[in-house]
Amino acid sequence: MNKRFIVKPELCTGCRSCELACSFTHAIDGVRSLTRINPIDGGFKDLWVPVTCLQCDDAACIKSCLVNALKRNPVTGAVELNHEVCVNCMACVAACPFGCAILDTQTNLIVKCDLCGGDPACAHFCPTKALVWELIKKAVKKTG
Amino acid sequence: MIHITINGKVVQAKDGEMLLTVIRREQIDIPTLCHHEAVEPSGACRLCMVEITKPSWDGWCDYVTSCLYPAEDGLIVNTHAPKVNELRSSILDMFLARHPKSPEIRQLAAEYGVMKTQFEEVVDGDNCILCGICTRICDTMGFKAISMVGRGHGKEVAPPLNMAPAACVGCLSCAKNCPTNYIEYNMKNGGLTIWKKDFEMIACTECGATTITKEFAEYLSVNRDIPFDYFEKCDACHRKELAGTMGRIANWDREARS
Ligand code: SF4
Ligand code: SF4
Ligand code: SF4
Ligand code: SF4
Ligand code: FES
């Protein structure tokens, strides 16, 4: 997919629309899921950082999963977690250096961002466009 | 891709994929007590039984354990045929006789109308149904710390020689996936005990929260090439750290522009 997820903390107002969008999109049987994205205080005045999975190239979460419940989706590039396969060992939660694989204590499931299968809901709902899902611009060779 | 019919609906499946996997994907609820997608199917509980037929079978049907039966093109599956429900009730009746004290078994049996077993109850039994989910998961993860030992009535899940298993890392996957919650463990004061083995949990260097055992982290670090210091902070403190790093960069940027 020639699109990528971009986070621009300088535009985030900490409104938490992304959290709501995420939680509703990933609801199971009508139960809202834990959000996979959190705007966190960036340590400076009026600065919020929407923290979510970076979909690392050499992902520690994938390496830590001994039952292969975590796999890269070749189309979206996101690391996806299969709940049917996951045995809840917490290895990925402990291994992710950014804390982006989390235990949803309400459903007892491990959750992480999956880029909503290629159409991230948080980006749709961010009113200031601090989160964008945009086309990767390629240098276009001019002809003629 | 092939097509099979489940309860009157035509669905797609991969050739050779087990019927149970397709049924679950279609969100159809059928009971199972020995199935987990992380491990190879074993066919031990027989509750996943379904009715199958094909147009060419002239009205004949067969009853198969769906966790072990590969999907084939044109198959017609009924997950709740009267005969299937009957078979499931009688299987659950036997489970109930063997494990009358298990709340999980009682609930499942009740769902199939079995409130009380017709058989003689085993009075001195335990709640382990010998499904082997725990041992298969532990094997698949590569630890092989516990196994099924003994025969007949004495059969049980245990570590070798019934002693604290050297191979166990305390990941708790066996206990968390046991359908009857039979495997006991204890977590307190930054420690964990399972299978009579004591573990130390890693405490987050920032807030003290615990996630996994030190032994499990060491195993992952050595065998999976993950720097050990990744395990030294909890997920919440890692997120804060990332926000701090990205915040500093965004702030430089902001100051440079103003
Ligand atoms: S969960 Fe963590 S380790 Fe895995 S891809 Fe996301 S940021 Fe990377
Ligand atoms: S918690 Fe689940 S997804 Fe994470 S490493 Fe363990 S089995 Fe894999
Ligand atoms: S301890 Fe639990 S998971 Fe293991 S065989 Fe017994 S019932 Fe199955
Ligand atoms: S806690 Fe020990 S016995 Fe249980 S699955 Fe993990 S390594 Fe195996
Ligand atoms: S799930 Fe137990 S026999 Fe198929």
Coordinates of C-alpha atoms and ligand atoms in Angstrom, one line a residue:
Chain A
M1 CA 0.0 0.0 0.0
N2 CA 1.5 3.3 -1.0
K3 CA 0.0 5.1 2.1
R4 CA 1.5 5.8 5.4
F5 CA 0.3 6.9 8.9
I6 CA 1.8 10.2 10.0
V7 CA 1.6 11.7 13.4
K8 CA 2.1 15.5 13.8
P9 CA 2.3 16.3 17.6
E10 CA 2.5 20.0 16.9
L11 CA -1.1 19.9 15.6
C12 CA -2.6 17.7 18.4
T13 CA -4.8 19.5 20.9
G14 CA -5.3 16.5 23.2
C15 CA -9.0 16.3 22.4
R16 CA -9.0 12.5 22.5
S17 CA -11.3 12.0 19.5
C18 CA -8.8 9.4 18.2
E19 CA -9.2 7.4 21.4
L20 CA -13.0 7.3 20.9
A21 CA -12.8 6.4 17.3
C22 CA -10.3 3.6 18.0
S23 CA -12.3 2.2 20.9
F24 CA -15.6 2.1 18.9
T25 CA -14.0 0.7 15.8
H26 CA -12.5 -2.2 17.7
A27 CA -15.6 -3.0 19.8
I28 CA -16.3 -6.7 20.2
D29 CA -20.0 -7.8 20.6
G30 CA -20.9 -4.2 21.3
V31 CA -18.3 -3.8 24.1
R32 CA -16.0 -0.9 23.5
S33 CA -12.4 -2.0 23.3
L34 CA -9.4 -0.4 25.0
T35 CA -8.0 2.3 22.7
R36 CA -4.7 1.6 20.9
I37 CA -3.9 5.3 20.6
N38 CA -3.4 7.8 23.5
P39 CA -2.6 11.5 23.3
I40 CA 0.0 11.9 26.1
D41 CA 1.5 15.1 27.6
G42 CA 4.6 15.9 25.5
G43 CA 6.3 17.7 28.4
F44 CA 5.9 21.2 27.1
K45 CA 3.1 23.8 27.2
D46 CA 0.2 22.9 24.9
L47 CA 2.1 19.9 23.4
W48 CA 0.4 16.6 23.1
V49 CA 1.8 13.5 21.5
P50 CA -0.7 10.9 20.1
V51 CA 1.2 7.7 21.0
T52 CA 0.5 4.6 19.0
C53 CA 2.3 1.6 17.4
L54 CA 5.1 2.6 15.0
Q55 CA 4.7 -0.7 13.0
C56 CA 8.5 -1.2 13.4
D57 CA 10.5 -2.9 10.6
D58 CA 12.3 -5.2 13.0
A59 CA 9.4 -5.5 15.4
A60 CA 10.2 -6.7 18.9
C61 CA 6.5 -7.8 19.4
I62 CA 6.7 -10.2 16.4
K63 CA 10.0 -11.6 17.7
S64 CA 8.6 -12.1 21.2
C65 CA 5.5 -14.0 20.1
L66 CA 6.3 -17.7 20.4
V67 CA 3.1 -18.9 18.8
N68 CA 3.1 -16.6 15.8
A69 CA -0.1 -14.7 16.8
L70 CA 1.5 -11.5 15.5
K71 CA 2.1 -11.1 11.8
R72 CA 2.8 -8.3 9.3
N73 CA -0.1 -7.6 6.9
P74 CA 1.8 -7.4 3.6
V75 CA -0.8 -5.0 2.1
T76 CA -1.0 -2.4 4.9
G77 CA 2.4 -3.0 6.5
A78 CA 0.7 -3.1 10.0
V79 CA 1.6 -5.8 12.5
E80 CA -1.7 -7.6 13.3
L81 CA -2.6 -9.7 16.3
N82 CA -4.8 -12.8 15.9
H83 CA -6.8 -13.2 19.1
E84 CA -7.7 -16.8 18.3
V85 CA -4.0 -17.7 18.3
C86 CA -2.8 -15.5 21.1
V87 CA -2.2 -17.4 24.4
N88 CA -2.0 -14.2 26.5
C89 CA 1.6 -14.8 27.6
M90 CA 2.2 -11.0 27.8
A91 CA 5.6 -11.3 26.0
C92 CA 4.7 -8.6 23.4
V93 CA 3.4 -6.3 26.1
A94 CA 6.7 -6.6 27.9
A95 CA 8.9 -6.5 24.7
C96 CA 7.5 -3.5 22.8
P97 CA 10.0 -0.7 23.6
F98 CA 7.2 1.9 23.0
G99 CA 4.5 0.2 25.1
C100 CA 2.1 -0.1 22.2
A101 CA 0.9 -3.7 22.8
I102 CA -1.4 -3.5 25.7
L103 CA -3.6 -5.7 27.8
D104 CA -7.3 -4.7 27.7
T105 CA -8.3 -5.6 31.2
Q106 CA -12.0 -5.5 30.4
T107 CA -11.9 -8.2 27.7
N108 CA -8.6 -9.8 28.8
L109 CA -7.3 -9.5 25.3
I110 CA -4.0 -8.1 24.2
V111 CA -4.6 -5.3 21.7
K112 CA -2.4 -3.2 19.4
C113 CA -2.9 -0.9 16.5
D114 CA -3.7 -2.7 13.2
L115 CA -4.3 0.5 11.1
C116 CA -7.9 -0.7 11.0
G117 CA -7.0 -3.0 8.2
G118 CA -5.9 -0.1 5.9
D119 CA -8.3 2.7 6.8
P120 CA -7.4 4.2 10.3
A121 CA -10.5 5.5 12.0
C122 CA -8.4 7.8 14.3
A123 CA -7.1 9.7 11.3
H124 CA -10.7 10.3 10.0
F125 CA -11.8 11.7 13.3
C126 CA -8.8 13.9 14.2
P127 CA -10.2 17.4 13.8
T128 CA -6.8 19.1 13.5
K129 CA -5.2 16.6 11.1
A130 CA -2.5 15.7 13.6
L131 CA -3.1 12.2 12.4
V132 CA -3.1 11.6 8.7
W133 CA -3.2 8.6 6.5
E134 CA -1.6 9.9 3.4
L135 CA -0.3 8.9 0.0
I136 CA 3.4 8.6 -0.1
K137 CA 4.5 11.2 -2.6
K138 CA 6.9 9.8 -5.2
A139 CA 9.2 12.0 -7.3
V140 CA 7.4 12.0 -10.7
K141 CA 9.6 12.1 -13.7
K142 CA 8.4 14.8 -16.1
T143 CA 8.2 13.7 -19.6
G144 CA 8.4 15.8 -22.8
Chain B
M1 CA -10.6 -20.9 -2.6
I2 CA -13.4 -23.4 -2.3
H3 CA -17.0 -23.1 -1.3
I4 CA -18.8 -25.0 1.5
T5 CA -22.3 -24.5 2.9
I6 CA -22.7 -24.0 6.6
N7 CA -26.2 -24.0 8.0
G8 CA -27.6 -23.0 4.6
K9 CA -25.1 -20.2 3.9
V10 CA -22.5 -20.6 1.2
V11 CA -19.1 -19.5 2.5
Q12 CA -15.5 -19.4 1.2
A13 CA -12.8 -21.5 2.7
K14 CA -9.2 -22.4 1.9
D15 CA -8.8 -26.0 0.6
G16 CA -7.7 -28.3 3.4
E17 CA -8.4 -25.8 6.2
M18 CA -10.2 -27.4 9.2
L19 CA -14.0 -27.1 9.3
L20 CA -13.9 -25.7 12.8
T21 CA -11.7 -22.8 11.7
V22 CA -14.2 -21.9 9.0
I23 CA -17.2 -22.2 11.4
R24 CA -15.5 -20.0 14.0
R25 CA -14.6 -17.4 11.3
E26 CA -18.3 -17.3 10.4
Q27 CA -19.0 -16.5 14.1
I28 CA -21.0 -19.6 14.6
D29 CA -20.9 -20.7 18.2
I30 CA -20.1 -24.4 18.7
P31 CA -18.7 -25.7 21.9
T32 CA -15.2 -27.1 22.2
L33 CA -13.1 -28.1 25.1
C34 CA -9.8 -29.2 23.5
H35 CA -9.3 -26.6 20.8
H36 CA -6.8 -23.7 20.6
E37 CA -5.8 -22.1 17.3
A38 CA -2.2 -21.8 18.6
V39 CA -1.7 -25.6 18.6
E40 CA -2.4 -28.6 16.4
P41 CA -5.9 -30.1 16.9
S42 CA -6.1 -33.3 19.0
G43 CA -9.7 -34.5 18.7
A44 CA -9.9 -35.3 22.4
C45 CA -13.3 -33.8 23.5
R46 CA -15.4 -34.6 20.4
L47 CA -17.7 -31.7 21.2
C48 CA -16.9 -29.9 17.9
M49 CA -18.9 -32.7 16.1
V50 CA -20.9 -31.5 13.1
E51 CA -23.1 -33.2 10.5
I52 CA -21.8 -33.3 7.0
T53 CA -23.2 -34.4 3.6
K54 CA -22.7 -33.9 -0.1
P55 CA -25.3 -33.9 -2.9
S56 CA -23.7 -37.1 -4.3
W57 CA -24.2 -38.9 -1.0
D58 CA -27.9 -39.6 -1.7
G59 CA -29.2 -38.2 1.5
W60 CA -26.6 -40.0 3.7
C61 CA -24.9 -37.9 6.4
D62 CA -21.8 -38.4 8.4
Y63 CA -20.8 -37.0 11.9
V64 CA -17.2 -35.8 12.2
T65 CA -15.0 -33.8 14.6
S66 CA -14.8 -30.5 12.8
C67 CA -11.4 -29.6 14.4
L68 CA -9.8 -32.5 12.5
Y69 CA -11.9 -32.5 9.3
P70 CA -10.5 -30.6 6.3
A71 CA -12.9 -28.5 4.3
E72 CA -13.6 -29.7 0.7
D73 CA -15.4 -28.1 -2.1
G74 CA -19.2 -28.6 -2.1
L75 CA -19.4 -29.9 1.5
I76 CA -22.7 -29.2 3.3
V77 CA -22.3 -28.7 7.0
N78 CA -24.9 -28.5 9.8
T79 CA -23.5 -27.4 13.1
H80 CA -26.7 -27.8 15.1
A81 CA -28.5 -30.7 13.5
P82 CA -30.8 -32.6 16.0
K83 CA -28.5 -35.6 16.0
V84 CA -25.5 -33.3 16.6
N85 CA -27.1 -31.7 19.6
E86 CA -28.0 -35.1 20.9
L87 CA -24.4 -36.3 20.6
R88 CA -23.1 -33.2 22.3
S89 CA -25.5 -33.6 25.2
S90 CA -24.4 -37.1 25.8
I91 CA -20.7 -36.2 25.6
L92 CA -21.4 -33.4 28.1
D93 CA -23.3 -35.8 30.3
M94 CA -20.2 -37.9 30.6
F95 CA -18.0 -34.9 31.2
L96 CA -20.4 -33.8 34.0
A97 CA -20.2 -37.3 35.6
R98 CA -16.4 -37.1 35.6
H99 CA -16.1 -33.5 36.8
P100 CA -19.3 -32.7 38.6
K101 CA -17.7 -29.9 40.6
S102 CA -16.3 -27.9 37.6
P103 CA -18.4 -24.6 37.1
E104 CA -17.3 -24.4 33.5
I105 CA -18.4 -27.9 32.7
R106 CA -21.7 -27.4 34.5
Q107 CA -22.4 -24.3 32.6
L108 CA -21.7 -25.8 29.2
A109 CA -23.7 -28.9 30.0
A110 CA -26.6 -26.8 31.1
E111 CA -26.5 -24.9 27.8
Y112 CA -27.2 -28.3 26.2
G113 CA -30.0 -29.1 28.7
V114 CA -27.9 -31.4 30.9
M115 CA -28.6 -30.2 34.4
K116 CA -27.7 -33.5 36.1
T117 CA -25.8 -36.4 34.9
Q118 CA -27.4 -39.8 34.3
F119 CA -24.2 -41.6 35.1
E120 CA -22.6 -42.2 38.4
E121 CA -20.6 -39.1 39.6
V122 CA -16.9 -39.5 40.2
V123 CA -16.6 -38.2 43.8
D124 CA -12.8 -38.0 44.3
G125 CA -12.0 -36.5 40.9
D126 CA -10.5 -33.1 40.0
N127 CA -11.4 -30.5 37.4
C128 CA -8.8 -31.4 34.8
I129 CA -10.5 -32.8 31.8
L130 CA -7.2 -34.0 30.2
C131 CA -7.8 -31.9 27.1
G132 CA -4.0 -31.4 26.7
I133 CA -4.4 -27.7 25.8
C134 CA -1.8 -26.7 28.5
T135 CA 0.8 -29.3 27.4
R136 CA 0.4 -28.6 23.7
I137 CA 0.7 -24.8 24.2
C138 CA 3.8 -25.3 26.4
D139 CA 5.3 -27.6 23.7
T140 CA 4.5 -25.2 20.9
M141 CA 6.2 -22.4 22.8
G142 CA 9.2 -24.5 23.0
F143 CA 9.4 -25.1 26.8
K144 CA 8.0 -28.6 27.1
A145 CA 7.8 -28.1 30.9
I146 CA 4.8 -30.2 31.6
S147 CA 3.3 -33.4 30.2
M148 CA 0.5 -35.9 30.5
V149 CA 1.7 -38.7 32.8
G150 CA 0.2 -42.0 34.0
R151 CA -2.6 -44.0 32.5
G152 CA -6.3 -44.6 33.0
H153 CA -7.7 -43.1 36.1
G154 CA -4.3 -42.0 37.4
K155 CA -3.7 -39.9 34.3
E156 CA -2.7 -36.3 35.0
V157 CA -0.8 -33.2 33.8
A158 CA 2.4 -32.7 35.7
P159 CA 6.0 -31.6 35.4
P160 CA 8.6 -34.4 35.2
L161 CA 8.9 -36.3 38.5
N162 CA 6.3 -33.9 40.0
M163 CA 9.1 -31.4 40.8
A164 CA 9.4 -27.8 40.0
P165 CA 10.1 -27.9 36.2
A166 CA 13.5 -26.5 35.2
A167 CA 12.2 -25.7 31.7
C168 CA 9.2 -23.6 32.9
V169 CA 9.6 -19.9 32.5
G170 CA 6.4 -18.9 34.3
C171 CA 4.7 -17.5 31.2
L172 CA 1.3 -18.6 32.6
S173 CA 0.0 -19.6 29.1
C174 CA -1.0 -23.1 30.4
A175 CA -3.0 -21.7 33.3
K176 CA -4.7 -18.9 31.3
N177 CA -5.9 -21.2 28.5
C178 CA -7.1 -24.1 30.7
P179 CA -10.8 -24.4 29.9
T180 CA -11.6 -25.4 33.5
N181 CA -9.2 -23.0 35.2
Y182 CA -7.6 -26.0 36.9
I183 CA -4.0 -24.9 36.9
E184 CA -3.3 -22.9 40.0
Y185 CA -0.8 -20.1 40.4
N186 CA -0.1 -17.4 42.9
M187 CA 1.1 -13.9 42.2
K188 CA 2.2 -11.7 45.1
N189 CA 4.9 -9.4 46.4
G190 CA 6.6 -9.2 43.0
G191 CA 6.8 -13.0 42.8
L192 CA 5.0 -15.8 41.0
T193 CA 4.6 -19.5 41.9
I194 CA 3.3 -22.0 39.4
W195 CA 4.0 -25.8 39.2
K196 CA 5.7 -25.4 42.6
K197 CA 8.3 -23.2 41.0
D198 CA 9.0 -19.7 42.3
F199 CA 9.7 -16.8 40.0
E200 CA 10.7 -13.2 40.3
M201 CA 8.7 -10.7 38.3
I202 CA 10.5 -7.8 36.6
A203 CA 9.4 -4.6 38.2
C204 CA 9.3 -1.5 36.0
T205 CA 12.2 0.8 36.9
E206 CA 9.9 3.8 36.8
C207 CA 6.7 2.7 38.6
G208 CA 7.3 -0.8 39.8
A209 CA 4.5 -2.4 37.8
T210 CA 5.1 -6.1 36.8
T211 CA 4.4 -7.7 33.5
I212 CA 6.4 -10.9 33.0
T213 CA 8.9 -13.0 34.9
K214 CA 12.6 -12.3 34.8
E215 CA 13.2 -15.9 33.5
F216 CA 10.8 -15.4 30.6
A217 CA 12.4 -12.0 29.7
E218 CA 15.8 -13.6 29.8
Y219 CA 14.6 -16.5 27.6
L220 CA 13.2 -14.0 25.0
S221 CA 16.2 -11.8 25.1
V222 CA 18.6 -14.7 24.4
N223 CA 16.5 -16.7 22.0
R224 CA 14.6 -14.0 20.2
D225 CA 17.3 -11.4 20.0
I226 CA 15.5 -8.7 22.0
P227 CA 17.6 -6.3 24.1
F228 CA 17.0 -7.1 27.7
D229 CA 16.5 -3.4 28.7
Y230 CA 13.3 -3.4 26.6
F231 CA 11.8 -5.5 29.5
E232 CA 12.9 -3.1 32.2
K233 CA 10.0 -0.6 31.9
C234 CA 6.3 -1.4 31.8
D235 CA 4.1 -0.5 28.8
A236 CA 2.6 2.7 30.3
C237 CA 6.1 4.1 31.2
H238 CA 7.3 3.2 27.7
R239 CA 4.5 5.2 26.2
K240 CA 5.3 8.2 28.4
E241 CA 8.9 7.9 27.4
L242 CA 8.0 7.9 23.7
A243 CA 5.7 10.9 24.2
G244 CA 8.6 12.7 25.9
T245 CA 11.0 12.0 23.0
M246 CA 8.6 13.0 20.3
G247 CA 7.5 16.0 22.4
R248 CA 11.1 17.3 22.6
I249 CA 11.5 17.0 18.8
A250 CA 8.1 18.7 18.1
N251 CA 9.0 21.5 20.5
W252 CA 12.4 22.2 18.8
D253 CA 10.5 22.3 15.6
R254 CA 7.9 24.7 17.0
E255 CA 10.5 27.0 18.4
A256 CA 12.5 27.0 15.2
R257 CA 9.5 28.1 13.3
S258 CA 8.3 30.9 15.7
Ligands
SF4_1 S1 3.7 -3.1 19.0 FE1 5.6 -2.1 19.5 S2 7.3 -3.4 18.7 FE2 5.3 -4.0 17.7 S3 5.4 -2.9 15.8 FE3 4.2 -1.6 17.3 S4 5.7 -0.2 18.2 FE4 6.9 -1.9 17.2
SF4_2 S1 0.4 -12.1 24.4 FE1 -0.4 -13.1 22.5 S2 0.4 -11.9 20.8 FE2 1.6 -11.3 22.6 S3 3.4 -12.6 22.5 FE3 1.9 -13.7 23.8 S4 0.8 -15.0 22.4 FE4 1.9 -13.5 21.1
SF4_3 S1 -4.9 -28.8 33.2 FE1 -6.5 -27.8 32.1 S2 -5.6 -27.5 30.0 FE2 -4.4 -29.0 31.1 S3 -5.3 -30.9 30.4 FE3 -6.2 -30.4 32.3 S4 -8.1 -29.3 31.7 FE4 -6.8 -29.4 29.9
SF4_4 S1 4.0 -21.4 32.8 FE1 5.6 -23.0 32.6 S2 4.4 -24.9 32.2 FE2 3.0 -23.2 31.9 S3 3.1 -22.9 29.6 FE3 4.6 -21.4 30.6 S4 6.5 -22.5 30.6 FE4 4.9 -24.1 30.2
FES5 S1 -12.5 -29.4 19.6 FE1 -12.2 -31.1 20.9 S2 -12.5 -32.7 19.4 FE2 -12.6 -30.9 18.2

